[in-house]
mmCIF file of C-alpha atoms in Angstrom:
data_model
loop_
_atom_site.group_PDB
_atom_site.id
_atom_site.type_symbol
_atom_site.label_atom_id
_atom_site.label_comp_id
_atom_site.label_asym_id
_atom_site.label_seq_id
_atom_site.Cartn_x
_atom_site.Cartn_y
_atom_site.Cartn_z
ATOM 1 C CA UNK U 1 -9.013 -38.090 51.068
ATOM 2 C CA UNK U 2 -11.165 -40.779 49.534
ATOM 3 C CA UNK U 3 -8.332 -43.343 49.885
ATOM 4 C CA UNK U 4 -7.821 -42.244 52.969
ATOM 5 C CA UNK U 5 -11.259 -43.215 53.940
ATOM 6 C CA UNK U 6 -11.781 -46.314 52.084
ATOM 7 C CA UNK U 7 -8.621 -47.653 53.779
ATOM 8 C CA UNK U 8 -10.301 -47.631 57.255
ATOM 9 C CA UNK U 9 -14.388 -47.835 56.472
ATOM 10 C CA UNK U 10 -17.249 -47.896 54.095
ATOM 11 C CA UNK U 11 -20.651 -47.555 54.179
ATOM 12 C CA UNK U 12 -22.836 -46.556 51.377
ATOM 13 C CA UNK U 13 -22.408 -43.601 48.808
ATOM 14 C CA UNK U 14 -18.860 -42.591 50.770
ATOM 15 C CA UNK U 15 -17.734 -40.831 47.890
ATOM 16 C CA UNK U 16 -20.586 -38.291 47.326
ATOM 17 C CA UNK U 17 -20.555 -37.461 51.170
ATOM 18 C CA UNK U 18 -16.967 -36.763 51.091
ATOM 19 C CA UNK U 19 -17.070 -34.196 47.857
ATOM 20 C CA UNK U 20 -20.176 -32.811 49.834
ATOM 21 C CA UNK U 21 -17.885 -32.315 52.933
ATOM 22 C CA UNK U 22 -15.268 -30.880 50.905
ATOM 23 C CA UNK U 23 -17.638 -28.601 49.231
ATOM 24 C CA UNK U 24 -18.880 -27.236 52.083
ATOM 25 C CA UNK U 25 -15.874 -26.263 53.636
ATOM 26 C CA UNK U 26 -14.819 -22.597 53.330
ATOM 27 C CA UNK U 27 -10.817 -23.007 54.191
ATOM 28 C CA UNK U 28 -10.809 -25.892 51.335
ATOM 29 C CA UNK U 29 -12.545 -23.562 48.810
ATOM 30 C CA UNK U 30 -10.772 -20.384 49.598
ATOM 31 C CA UNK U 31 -7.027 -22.326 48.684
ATOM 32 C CA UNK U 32 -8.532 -24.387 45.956
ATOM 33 C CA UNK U 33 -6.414 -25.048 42.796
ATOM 34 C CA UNK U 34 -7.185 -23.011 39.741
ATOM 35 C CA UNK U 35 -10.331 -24.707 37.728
ATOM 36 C CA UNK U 36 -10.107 -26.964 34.357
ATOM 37 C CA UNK U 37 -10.094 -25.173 31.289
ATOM 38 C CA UNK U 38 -13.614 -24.701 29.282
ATOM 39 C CA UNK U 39 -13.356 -26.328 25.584
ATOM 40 C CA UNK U 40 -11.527 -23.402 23.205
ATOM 41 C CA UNK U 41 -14.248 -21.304 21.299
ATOM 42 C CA UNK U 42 -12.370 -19.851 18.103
ATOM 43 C CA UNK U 43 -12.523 -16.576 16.286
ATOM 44 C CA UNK U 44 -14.298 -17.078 12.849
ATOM 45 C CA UNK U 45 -12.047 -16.912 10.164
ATOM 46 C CA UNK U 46 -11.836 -14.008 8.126
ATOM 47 C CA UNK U 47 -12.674 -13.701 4.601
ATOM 48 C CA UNK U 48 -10.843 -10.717 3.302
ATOM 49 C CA UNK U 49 -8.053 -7.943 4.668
ATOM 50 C CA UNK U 50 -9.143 -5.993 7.546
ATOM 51 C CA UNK U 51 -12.069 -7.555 8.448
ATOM 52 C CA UNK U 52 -11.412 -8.303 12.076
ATOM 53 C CA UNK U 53 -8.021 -6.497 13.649
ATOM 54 C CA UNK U 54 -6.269 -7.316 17.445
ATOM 55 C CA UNK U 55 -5.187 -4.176 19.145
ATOM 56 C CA UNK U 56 -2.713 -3.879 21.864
ATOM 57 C CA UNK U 57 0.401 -2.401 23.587
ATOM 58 C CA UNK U 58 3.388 -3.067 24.548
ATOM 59 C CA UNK U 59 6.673 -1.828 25.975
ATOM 60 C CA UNK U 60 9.808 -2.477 25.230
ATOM 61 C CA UNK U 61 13.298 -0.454 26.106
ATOM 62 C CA UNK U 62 11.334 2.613 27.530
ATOM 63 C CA UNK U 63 9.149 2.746 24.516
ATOM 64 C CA UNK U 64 5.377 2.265 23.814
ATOM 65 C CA UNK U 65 4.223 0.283 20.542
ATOM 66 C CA UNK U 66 0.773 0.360 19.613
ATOM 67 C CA UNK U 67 0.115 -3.144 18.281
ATOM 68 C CA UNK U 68 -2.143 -4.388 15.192
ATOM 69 C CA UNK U 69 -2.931 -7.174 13.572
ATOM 70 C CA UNK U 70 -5.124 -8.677 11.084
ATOM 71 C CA UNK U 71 -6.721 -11.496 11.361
ATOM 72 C CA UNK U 72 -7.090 -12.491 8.186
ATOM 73 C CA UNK U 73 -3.267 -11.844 6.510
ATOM 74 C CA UNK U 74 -1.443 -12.265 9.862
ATOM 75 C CA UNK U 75 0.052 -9.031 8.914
ATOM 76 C CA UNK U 76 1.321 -6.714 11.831
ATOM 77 C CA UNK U 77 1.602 -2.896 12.170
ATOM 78 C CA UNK U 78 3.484 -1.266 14.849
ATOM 79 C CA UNK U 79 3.333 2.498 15.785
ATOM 80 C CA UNK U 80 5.607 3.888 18.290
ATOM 81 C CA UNK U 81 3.752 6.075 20.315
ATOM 82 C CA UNK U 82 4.670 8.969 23.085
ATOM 83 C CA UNK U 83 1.637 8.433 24.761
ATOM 84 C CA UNK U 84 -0.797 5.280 25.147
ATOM 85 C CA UNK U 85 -3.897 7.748 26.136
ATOM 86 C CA UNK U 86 -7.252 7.692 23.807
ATOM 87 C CA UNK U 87 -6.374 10.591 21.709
ATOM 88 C CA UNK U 88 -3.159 9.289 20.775
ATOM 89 C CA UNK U 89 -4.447 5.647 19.916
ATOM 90 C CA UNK U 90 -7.230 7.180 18.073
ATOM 91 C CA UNK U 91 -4.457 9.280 15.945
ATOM 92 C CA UNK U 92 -2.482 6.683 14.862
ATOM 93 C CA UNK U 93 -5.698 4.058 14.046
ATOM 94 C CA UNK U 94 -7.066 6.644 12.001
ATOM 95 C CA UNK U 95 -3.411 6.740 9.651
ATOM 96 C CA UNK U 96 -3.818 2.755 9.578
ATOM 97 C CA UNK U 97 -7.386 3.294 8.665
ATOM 98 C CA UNK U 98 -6.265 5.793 5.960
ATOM 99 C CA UNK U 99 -4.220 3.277 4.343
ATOM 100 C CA UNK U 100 -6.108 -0.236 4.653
ATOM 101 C CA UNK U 101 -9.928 0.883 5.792
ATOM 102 C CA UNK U 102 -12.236 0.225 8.219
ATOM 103 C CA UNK U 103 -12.586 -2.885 9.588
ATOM 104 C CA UNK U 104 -15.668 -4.609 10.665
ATOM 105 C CA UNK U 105 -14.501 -5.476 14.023
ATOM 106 C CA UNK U 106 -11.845 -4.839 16.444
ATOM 107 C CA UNK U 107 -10.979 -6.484 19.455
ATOM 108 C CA UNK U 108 -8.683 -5.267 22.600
ATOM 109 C CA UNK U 109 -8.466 -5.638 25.962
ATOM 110 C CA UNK U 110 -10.051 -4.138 28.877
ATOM 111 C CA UNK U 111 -7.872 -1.381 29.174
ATOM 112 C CA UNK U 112 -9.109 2.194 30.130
ATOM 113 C CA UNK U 113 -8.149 3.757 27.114
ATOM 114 C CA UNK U 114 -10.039 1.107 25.307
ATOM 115 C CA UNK U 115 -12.824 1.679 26.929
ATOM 116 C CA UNK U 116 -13.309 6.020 26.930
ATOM 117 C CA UNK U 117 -16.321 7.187 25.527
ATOM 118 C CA UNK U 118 -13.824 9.325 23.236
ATOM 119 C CA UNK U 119 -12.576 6.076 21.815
ATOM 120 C CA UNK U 120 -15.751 4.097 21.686
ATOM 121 C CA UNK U 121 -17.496 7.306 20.020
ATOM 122 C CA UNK U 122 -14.712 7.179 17.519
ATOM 123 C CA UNK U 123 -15.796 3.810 16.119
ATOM 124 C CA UNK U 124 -19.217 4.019 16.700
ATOM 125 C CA UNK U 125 -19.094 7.131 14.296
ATOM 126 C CA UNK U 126 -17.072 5.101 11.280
ATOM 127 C CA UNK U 127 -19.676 1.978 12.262
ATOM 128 C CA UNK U 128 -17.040 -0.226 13.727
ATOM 129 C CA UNK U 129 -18.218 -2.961 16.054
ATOM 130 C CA UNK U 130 -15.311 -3.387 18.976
ATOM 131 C CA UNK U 131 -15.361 -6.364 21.039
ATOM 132 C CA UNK U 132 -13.432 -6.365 24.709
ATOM 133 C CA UNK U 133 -12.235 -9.723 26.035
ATOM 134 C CA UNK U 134 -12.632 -10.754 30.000
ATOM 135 C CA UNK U 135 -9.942 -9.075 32.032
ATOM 136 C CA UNK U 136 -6.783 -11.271 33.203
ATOM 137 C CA UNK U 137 -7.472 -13.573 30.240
ATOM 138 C CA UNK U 138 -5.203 -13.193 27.695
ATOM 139 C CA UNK U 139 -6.538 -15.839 25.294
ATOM 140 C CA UNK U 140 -9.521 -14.249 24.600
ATOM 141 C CA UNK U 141 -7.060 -12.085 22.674
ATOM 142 C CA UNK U 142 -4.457 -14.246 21.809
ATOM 143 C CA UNK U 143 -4.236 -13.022 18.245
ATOM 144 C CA UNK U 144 -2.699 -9.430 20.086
ATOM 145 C CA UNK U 145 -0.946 -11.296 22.442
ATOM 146 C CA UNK U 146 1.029 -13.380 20.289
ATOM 147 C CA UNK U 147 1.947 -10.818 18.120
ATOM 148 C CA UNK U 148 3.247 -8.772 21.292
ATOM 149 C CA UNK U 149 6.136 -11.430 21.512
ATOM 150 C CA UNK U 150 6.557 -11.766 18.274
ATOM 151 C CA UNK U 151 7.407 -7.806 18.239
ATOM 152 C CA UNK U 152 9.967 -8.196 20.929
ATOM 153 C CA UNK U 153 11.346 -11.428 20.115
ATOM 154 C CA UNK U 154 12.470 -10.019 16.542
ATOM 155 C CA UNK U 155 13.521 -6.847 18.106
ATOM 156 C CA UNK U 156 15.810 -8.197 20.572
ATOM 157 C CA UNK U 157 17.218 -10.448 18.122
ATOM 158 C CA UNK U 158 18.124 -7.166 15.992
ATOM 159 C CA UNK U 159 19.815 -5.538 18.573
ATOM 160 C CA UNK U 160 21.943 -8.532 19.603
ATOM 161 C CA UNK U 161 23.211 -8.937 15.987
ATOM 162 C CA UNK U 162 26.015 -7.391 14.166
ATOM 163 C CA UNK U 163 24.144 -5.693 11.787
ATOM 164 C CA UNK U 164 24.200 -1.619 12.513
ATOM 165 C CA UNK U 165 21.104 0.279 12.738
ATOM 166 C CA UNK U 166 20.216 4.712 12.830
ATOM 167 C CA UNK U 167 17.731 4.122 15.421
ATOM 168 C CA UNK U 168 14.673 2.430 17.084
ATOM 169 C CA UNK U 169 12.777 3.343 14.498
ATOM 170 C CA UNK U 170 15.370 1.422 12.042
ATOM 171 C CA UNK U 171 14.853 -1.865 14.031
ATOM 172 C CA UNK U 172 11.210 -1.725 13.673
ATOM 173 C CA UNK U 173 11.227 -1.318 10.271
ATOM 174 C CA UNK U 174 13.582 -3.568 9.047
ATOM 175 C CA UNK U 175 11.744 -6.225 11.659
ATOM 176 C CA UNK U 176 8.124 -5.782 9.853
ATOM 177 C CA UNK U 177 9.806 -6.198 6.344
ATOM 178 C CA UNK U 178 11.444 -9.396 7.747
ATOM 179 C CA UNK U 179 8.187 -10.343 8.765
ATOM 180 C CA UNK U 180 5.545 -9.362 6.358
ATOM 181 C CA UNK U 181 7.422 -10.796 3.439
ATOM 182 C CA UNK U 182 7.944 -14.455 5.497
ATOM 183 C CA UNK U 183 5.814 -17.297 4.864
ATOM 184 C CA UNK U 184 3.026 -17.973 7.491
ATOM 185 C CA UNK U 185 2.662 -21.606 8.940
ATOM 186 C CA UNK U 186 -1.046 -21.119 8.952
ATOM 187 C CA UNK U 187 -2.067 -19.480 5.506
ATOM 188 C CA UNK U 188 1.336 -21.123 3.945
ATOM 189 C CA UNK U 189 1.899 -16.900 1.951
ATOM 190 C CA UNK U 190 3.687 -13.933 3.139
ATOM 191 C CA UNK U 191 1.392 -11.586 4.982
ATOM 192 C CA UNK U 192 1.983 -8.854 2.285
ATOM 193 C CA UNK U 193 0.972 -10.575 -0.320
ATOM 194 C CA UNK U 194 -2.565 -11.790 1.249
ATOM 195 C CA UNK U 195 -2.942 -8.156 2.147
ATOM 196 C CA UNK U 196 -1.827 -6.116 -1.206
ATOM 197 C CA UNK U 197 -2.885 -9.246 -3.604
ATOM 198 C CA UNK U 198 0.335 -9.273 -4.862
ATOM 199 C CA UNK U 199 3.949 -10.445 -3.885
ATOM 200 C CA UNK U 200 5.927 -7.507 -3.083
ATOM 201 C CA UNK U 201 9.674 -7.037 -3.941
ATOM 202 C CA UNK U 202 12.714 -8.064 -1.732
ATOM 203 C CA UNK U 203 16.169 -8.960 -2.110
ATOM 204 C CA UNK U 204 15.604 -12.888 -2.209
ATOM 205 C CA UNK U 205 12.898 -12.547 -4.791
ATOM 206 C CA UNK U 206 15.287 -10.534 -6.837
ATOM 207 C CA UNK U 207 17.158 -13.197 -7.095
ATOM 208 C CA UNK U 208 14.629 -14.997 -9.300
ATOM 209 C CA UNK U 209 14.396 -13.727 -13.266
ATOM 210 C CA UNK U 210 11.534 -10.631 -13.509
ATOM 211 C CA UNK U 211 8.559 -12.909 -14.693
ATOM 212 C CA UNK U 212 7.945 -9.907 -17.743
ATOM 213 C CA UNK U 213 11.337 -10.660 -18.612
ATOM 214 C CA UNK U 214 10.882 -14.087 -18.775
ATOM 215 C CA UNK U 215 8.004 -13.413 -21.225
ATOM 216 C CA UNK U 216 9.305 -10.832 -23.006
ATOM 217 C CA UNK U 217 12.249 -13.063 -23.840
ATOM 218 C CA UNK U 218 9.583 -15.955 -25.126
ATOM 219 C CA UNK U 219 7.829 -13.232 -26.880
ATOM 220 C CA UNK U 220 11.077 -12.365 -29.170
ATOM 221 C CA UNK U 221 12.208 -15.492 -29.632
ATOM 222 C CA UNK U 222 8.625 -16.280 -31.384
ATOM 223 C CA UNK U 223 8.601 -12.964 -33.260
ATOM 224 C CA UNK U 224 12.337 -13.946 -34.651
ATOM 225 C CA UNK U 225 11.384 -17.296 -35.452
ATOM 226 C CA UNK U 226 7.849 -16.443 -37.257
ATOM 227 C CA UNK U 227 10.616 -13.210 -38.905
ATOM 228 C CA UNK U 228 12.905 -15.635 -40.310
ATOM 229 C CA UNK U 229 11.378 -15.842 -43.211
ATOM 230 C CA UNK U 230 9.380 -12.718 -43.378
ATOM 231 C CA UNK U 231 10.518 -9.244 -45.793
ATOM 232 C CA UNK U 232 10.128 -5.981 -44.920
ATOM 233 C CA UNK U 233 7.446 -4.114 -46.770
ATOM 234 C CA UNK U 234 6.987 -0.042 -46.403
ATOM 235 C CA UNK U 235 3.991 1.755 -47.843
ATOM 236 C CA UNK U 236 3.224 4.937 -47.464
ATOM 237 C CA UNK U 237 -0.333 7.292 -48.561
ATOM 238 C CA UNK U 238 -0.662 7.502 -52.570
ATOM 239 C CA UNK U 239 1.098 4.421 -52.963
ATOM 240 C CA UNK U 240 0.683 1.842 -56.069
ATOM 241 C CA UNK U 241 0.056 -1.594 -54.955
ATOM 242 C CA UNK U 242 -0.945 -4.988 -55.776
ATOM 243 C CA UNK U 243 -3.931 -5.870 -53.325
ATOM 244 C CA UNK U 244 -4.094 -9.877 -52.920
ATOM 245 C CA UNK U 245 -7.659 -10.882 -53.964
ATOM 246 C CA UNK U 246 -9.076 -13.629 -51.383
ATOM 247 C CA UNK U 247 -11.711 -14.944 -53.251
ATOM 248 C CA UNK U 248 -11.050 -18.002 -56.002
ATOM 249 C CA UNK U 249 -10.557 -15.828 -59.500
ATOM 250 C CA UNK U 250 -8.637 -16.048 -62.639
ATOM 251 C CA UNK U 251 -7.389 -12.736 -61.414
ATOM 252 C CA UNK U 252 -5.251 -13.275 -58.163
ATOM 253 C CA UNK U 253 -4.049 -9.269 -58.006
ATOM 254 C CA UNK U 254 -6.021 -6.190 -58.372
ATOM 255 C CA UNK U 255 -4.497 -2.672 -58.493
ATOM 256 C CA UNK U 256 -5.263 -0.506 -55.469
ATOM 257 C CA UNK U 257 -3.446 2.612 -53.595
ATOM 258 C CA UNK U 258 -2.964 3.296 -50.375
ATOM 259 C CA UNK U 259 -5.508 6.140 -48.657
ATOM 260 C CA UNK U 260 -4.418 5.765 -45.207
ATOM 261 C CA UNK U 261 -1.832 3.839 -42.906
ATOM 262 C CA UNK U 262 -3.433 2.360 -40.139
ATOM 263 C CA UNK U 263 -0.092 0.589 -37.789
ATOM 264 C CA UNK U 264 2.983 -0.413 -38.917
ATOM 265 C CA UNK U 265 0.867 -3.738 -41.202
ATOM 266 C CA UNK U 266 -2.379 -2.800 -41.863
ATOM 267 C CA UNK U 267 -3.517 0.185 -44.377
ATOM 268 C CA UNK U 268 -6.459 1.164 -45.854
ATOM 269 C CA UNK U 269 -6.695 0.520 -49.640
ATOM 270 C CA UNK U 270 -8.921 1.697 -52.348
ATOM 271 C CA UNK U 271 -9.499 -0.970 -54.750
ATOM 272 C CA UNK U 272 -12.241 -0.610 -57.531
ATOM 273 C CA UNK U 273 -13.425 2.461 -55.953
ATOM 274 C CA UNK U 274 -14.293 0.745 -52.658
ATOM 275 C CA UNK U 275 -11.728 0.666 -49.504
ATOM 276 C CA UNK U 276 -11.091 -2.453 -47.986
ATOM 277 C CA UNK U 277 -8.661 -2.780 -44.871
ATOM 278 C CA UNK U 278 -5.686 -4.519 -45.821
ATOM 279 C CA UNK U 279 -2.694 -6.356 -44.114
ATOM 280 C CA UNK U 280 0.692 -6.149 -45.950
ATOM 281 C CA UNK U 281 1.041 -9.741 -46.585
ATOM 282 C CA UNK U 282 -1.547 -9.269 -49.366
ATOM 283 C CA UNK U 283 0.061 -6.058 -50.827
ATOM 284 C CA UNK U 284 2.839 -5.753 -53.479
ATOM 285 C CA UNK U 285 4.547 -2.514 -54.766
ATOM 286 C CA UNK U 286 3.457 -1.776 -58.224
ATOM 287 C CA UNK U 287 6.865 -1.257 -60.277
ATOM 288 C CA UNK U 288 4.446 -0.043 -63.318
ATOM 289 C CA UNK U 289 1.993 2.482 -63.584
ATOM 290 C CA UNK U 290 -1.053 0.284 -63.033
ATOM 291 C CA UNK U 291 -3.698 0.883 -65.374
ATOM 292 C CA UNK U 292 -7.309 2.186 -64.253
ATOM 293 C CA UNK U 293 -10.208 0.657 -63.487
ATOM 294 C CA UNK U 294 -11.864 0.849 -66.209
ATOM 295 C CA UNK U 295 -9.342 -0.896 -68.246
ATOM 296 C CA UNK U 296 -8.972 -3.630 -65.686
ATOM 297 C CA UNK U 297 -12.385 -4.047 -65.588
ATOM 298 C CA UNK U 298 -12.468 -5.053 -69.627
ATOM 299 C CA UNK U 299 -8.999 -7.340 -69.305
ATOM 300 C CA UNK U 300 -10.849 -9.142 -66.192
ATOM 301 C CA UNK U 301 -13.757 -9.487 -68.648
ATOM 302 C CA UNK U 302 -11.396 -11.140 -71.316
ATOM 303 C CA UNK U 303 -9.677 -13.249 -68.867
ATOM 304 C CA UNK U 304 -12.951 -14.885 -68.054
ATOM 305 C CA UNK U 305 -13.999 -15.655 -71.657
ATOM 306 C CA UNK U 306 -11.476 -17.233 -72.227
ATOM 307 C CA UNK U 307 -12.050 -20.044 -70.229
ATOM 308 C CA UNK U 308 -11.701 -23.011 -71.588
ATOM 309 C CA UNK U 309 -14.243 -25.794 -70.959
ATOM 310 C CA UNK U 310 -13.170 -29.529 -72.368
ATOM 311 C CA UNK U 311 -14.736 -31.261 -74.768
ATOM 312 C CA UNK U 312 -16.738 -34.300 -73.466
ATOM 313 C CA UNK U 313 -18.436 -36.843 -74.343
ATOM 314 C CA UNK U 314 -21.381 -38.914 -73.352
ATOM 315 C CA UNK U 315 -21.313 -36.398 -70.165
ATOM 316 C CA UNK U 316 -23.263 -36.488 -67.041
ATOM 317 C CA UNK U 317 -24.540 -33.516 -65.762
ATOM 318 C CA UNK U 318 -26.412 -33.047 -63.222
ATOM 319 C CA UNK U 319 -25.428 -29.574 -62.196
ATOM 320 C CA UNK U 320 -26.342 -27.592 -65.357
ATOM 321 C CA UNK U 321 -29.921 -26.774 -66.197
ATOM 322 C CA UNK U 322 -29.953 -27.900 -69.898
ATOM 323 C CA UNK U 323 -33.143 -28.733 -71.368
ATOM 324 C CA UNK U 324 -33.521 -31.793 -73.762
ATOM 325 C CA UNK U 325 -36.439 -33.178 -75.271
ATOM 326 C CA UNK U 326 -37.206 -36.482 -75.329
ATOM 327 C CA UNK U 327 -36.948 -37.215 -79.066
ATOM 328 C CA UNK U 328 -33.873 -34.164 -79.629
ATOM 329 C CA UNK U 329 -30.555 -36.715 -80.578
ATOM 330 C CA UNK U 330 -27.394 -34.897 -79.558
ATOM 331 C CA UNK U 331 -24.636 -34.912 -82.649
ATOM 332 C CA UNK U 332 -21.311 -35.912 -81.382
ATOM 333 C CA UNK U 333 -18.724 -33.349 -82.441
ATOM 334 C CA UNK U 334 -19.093 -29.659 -82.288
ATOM 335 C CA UNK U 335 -22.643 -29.641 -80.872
ATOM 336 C CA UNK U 336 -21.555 -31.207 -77.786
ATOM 337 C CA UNK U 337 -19.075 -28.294 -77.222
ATOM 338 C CA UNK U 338 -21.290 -26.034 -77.978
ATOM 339 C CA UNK U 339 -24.309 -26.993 -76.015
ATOM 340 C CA UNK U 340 -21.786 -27.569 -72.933
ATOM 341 C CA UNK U 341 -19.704 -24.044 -73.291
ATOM 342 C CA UNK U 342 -23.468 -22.119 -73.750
ATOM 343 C CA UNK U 343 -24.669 -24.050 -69.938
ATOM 344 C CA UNK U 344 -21.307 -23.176 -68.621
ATOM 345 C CA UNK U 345 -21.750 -19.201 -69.702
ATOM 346 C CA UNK U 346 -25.241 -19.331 -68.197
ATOM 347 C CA UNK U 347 -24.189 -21.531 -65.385
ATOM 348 C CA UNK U 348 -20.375 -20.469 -63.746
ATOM 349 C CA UNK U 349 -21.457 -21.196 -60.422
ATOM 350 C CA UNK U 350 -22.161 -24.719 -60.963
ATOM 351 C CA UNK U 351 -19.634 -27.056 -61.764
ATOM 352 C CA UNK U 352 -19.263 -30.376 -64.078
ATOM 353 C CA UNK U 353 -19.751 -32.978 -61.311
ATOM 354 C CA UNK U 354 -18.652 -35.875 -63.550
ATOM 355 C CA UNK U 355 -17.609 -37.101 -67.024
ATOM 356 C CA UNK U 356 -17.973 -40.691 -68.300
ATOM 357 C CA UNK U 357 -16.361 -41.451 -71.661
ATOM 358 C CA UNK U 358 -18.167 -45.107 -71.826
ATOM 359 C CA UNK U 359 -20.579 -46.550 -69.648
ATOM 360 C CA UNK U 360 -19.302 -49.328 -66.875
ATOM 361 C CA UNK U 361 -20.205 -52.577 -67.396
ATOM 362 C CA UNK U 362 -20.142 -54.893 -64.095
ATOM 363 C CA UNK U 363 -18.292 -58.640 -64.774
ATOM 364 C CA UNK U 364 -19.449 -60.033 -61.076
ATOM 365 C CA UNK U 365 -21.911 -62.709 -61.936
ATOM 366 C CA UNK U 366 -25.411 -62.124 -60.624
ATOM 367 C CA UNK U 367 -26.792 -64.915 -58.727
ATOM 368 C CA UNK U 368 -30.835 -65.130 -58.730
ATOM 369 C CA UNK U 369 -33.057 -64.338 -55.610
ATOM 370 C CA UNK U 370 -35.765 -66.060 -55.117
ATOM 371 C CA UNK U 371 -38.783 -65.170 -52.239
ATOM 372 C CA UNK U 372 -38.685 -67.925 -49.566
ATOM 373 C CA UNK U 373 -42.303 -69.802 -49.621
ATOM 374 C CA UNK U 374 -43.712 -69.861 -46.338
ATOM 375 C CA UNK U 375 -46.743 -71.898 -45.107
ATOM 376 C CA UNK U 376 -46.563 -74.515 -47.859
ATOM 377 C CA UNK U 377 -46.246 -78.121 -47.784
ATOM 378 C CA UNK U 378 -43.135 -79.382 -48.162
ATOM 379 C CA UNK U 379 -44.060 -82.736 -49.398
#
């Protein structure tokens, strides 16, 4: 119409008075084309299962499904239902509710069923908030929509393949499995396994070594390689042993018996009248009656007098608390030995840090030092 216009006259602001005209005139807005699309406002995302579910129905081969989804797995339940009335819908929420719990929100259409005080009573009591999108658009609920066709895409497919199926009811299922255990575009997991937290079993994943065989295998080939080496040691209560000692001692084995077993490794042992909790690599059977502790406590006593400490001469040290005066001389020979085997009777703890036999002598030359003179004359 404007080009129409232009192409004969013009006068100022032409275009504004013709979209006035048009504006104004009741035939032109009664057969007007549909209106531009508004910008799309999204659903939030969800953060967790069941937090926001799509409701809705559908009908397929003389049968009603009752529709949800979730908006957070993508996951879809289907009920087939004899009757779409509130009582009915409220029935078979309440099973889905029994198995997943309440959501926060849910959001359906505007129809009457979804909109009976009996149903909106029914959430109101379990403190769900429902949310009804415009009538005649379908976007608003897109989520339900979409999985609508989904639904009868996959079940149409199923009947026009070869496989056989009992029933309906057969179809549906073996659809959802198909479906729940695919990879979503979107979240890039199988809806199952954002909903139950874990991935659940199928035929293809079967396929695939069990993961706790795969460690159990890793787990026996360590135990036979840390084995391969190993003995086989049995003890049982009132047993002789040889308990390992862990400290640094002249005596490396102490005589013990068994009081108790603890697993198949670890005992408890009483050693010296004490019990200490022992693992078998520091046990031995005792072949011989082992003596008691009395006994072992006077050969422990001779095995640490007779030490042996050697003779030195000329000896530094700085460890051992010996007293000397100033004008004592120390005899070479026996009174050395002496003097050093009464400090280390007093002294076991500390050791001899070092022995000289004749003192170092240094053959680098020395070169002299001399201060630097500062603020003299050097003439």
């Amino acid at each position: 119409m404007k080009q129409l216009a232009r192409a004969y006259f013009w006068f100022p602001k032409i275009d504004q008075f013709i979209e006035n005209f048009v504006n104004k005139c009741i035939p032109c807005q009664l057969t007007r084309s549909s209106a531009p699309k508004v910008k799309s406002n999204f659903w939030p995302l969800s953060g967790k299962p069941f937090e926001r579910v799509h409701i809705d129905f559908a009908e397929l081969e003389n049968r009603n499904l009752l529709i949800v989804k979730d908006s957070y797995s993508k996951c879809i339940d289907v009920s087939l239902v004899n009757s779409i009335d509130s009582k009915s819908t409220i029935s078979h929420l309440r099973r889905l509710f029994a198995c997943f719990g309440l959501p926060s929100e849910i959001v359906s259409d505007n129809a009457a069923q979804f909109k009976s005080e009996l149903f909106l009573n029914f959430f109101r009591s379990n403190g769900i908030h429902t949310i009804n999108s415009p009538p005649y658009h379908l976007n608003s609920n897109g989520a339900a929509e979409n999985s609508v066709s989904v639904v009868k895409t996959m079940l149409k497919r199923q009947a026009l393949s070869n496989r056989k199926y009992d029933n309906f009811q057969h179809r549906l299922d073996s659809a959802l499995f198909a479906y729940r255990n695919t990879p979503s575009s979107v979240t890039l997991k199988t809806p199952a396994e954002l909903l139950f937290r874990y991935l659940p079993q199928t035929t293809i994943t079967k396929v695939r070594s069990n993961h706790l065989s795969k460690e159990k295998r890793y787990q026996d080939y360590q135990k036979s390689y840390f084995n391969r080496n190993a003995v086989k040691r049995n003890f049982d209560i009132n047993d002789r042993v040889w308990v390992k000692s862990t400290r640094n001692e002249n005596v490396k084995w102490y005589p013990g018996k068994i009081t108790k077993v603890i697993s198949l490794n670890t005992f408890l042992v009483s050693v010296n009248n004490k019990t200490r909790y022992v693992h078998s690599d520091h046990l031995r059977k005792s072949e011989v009656d082992v003596v008691d502790d009395s006994n072992f406590s006077k050969f422990r006593t001779t095995m640490d007098s007779n030490v042996n400490i050697p003779s030195v001469r000329n000896a530094i040290l700085p460890a051992l608390d010996i007293a000397i005066k100033p004008n004592e001389e120390i005899t070479q020979g026996n009174s050395t030995n002496d003097t050093l085997s009464n400090a280390a009777s007093n002294s076991v703890s500390s050791p001899i840090s070092e022995f000289v036999t004749s003192p170092i002598k240094s053959t680098r030359p020395k070169r002299n030092i001399k201060p630097p003179k500062r603020y003299s004359d050097e003439s």
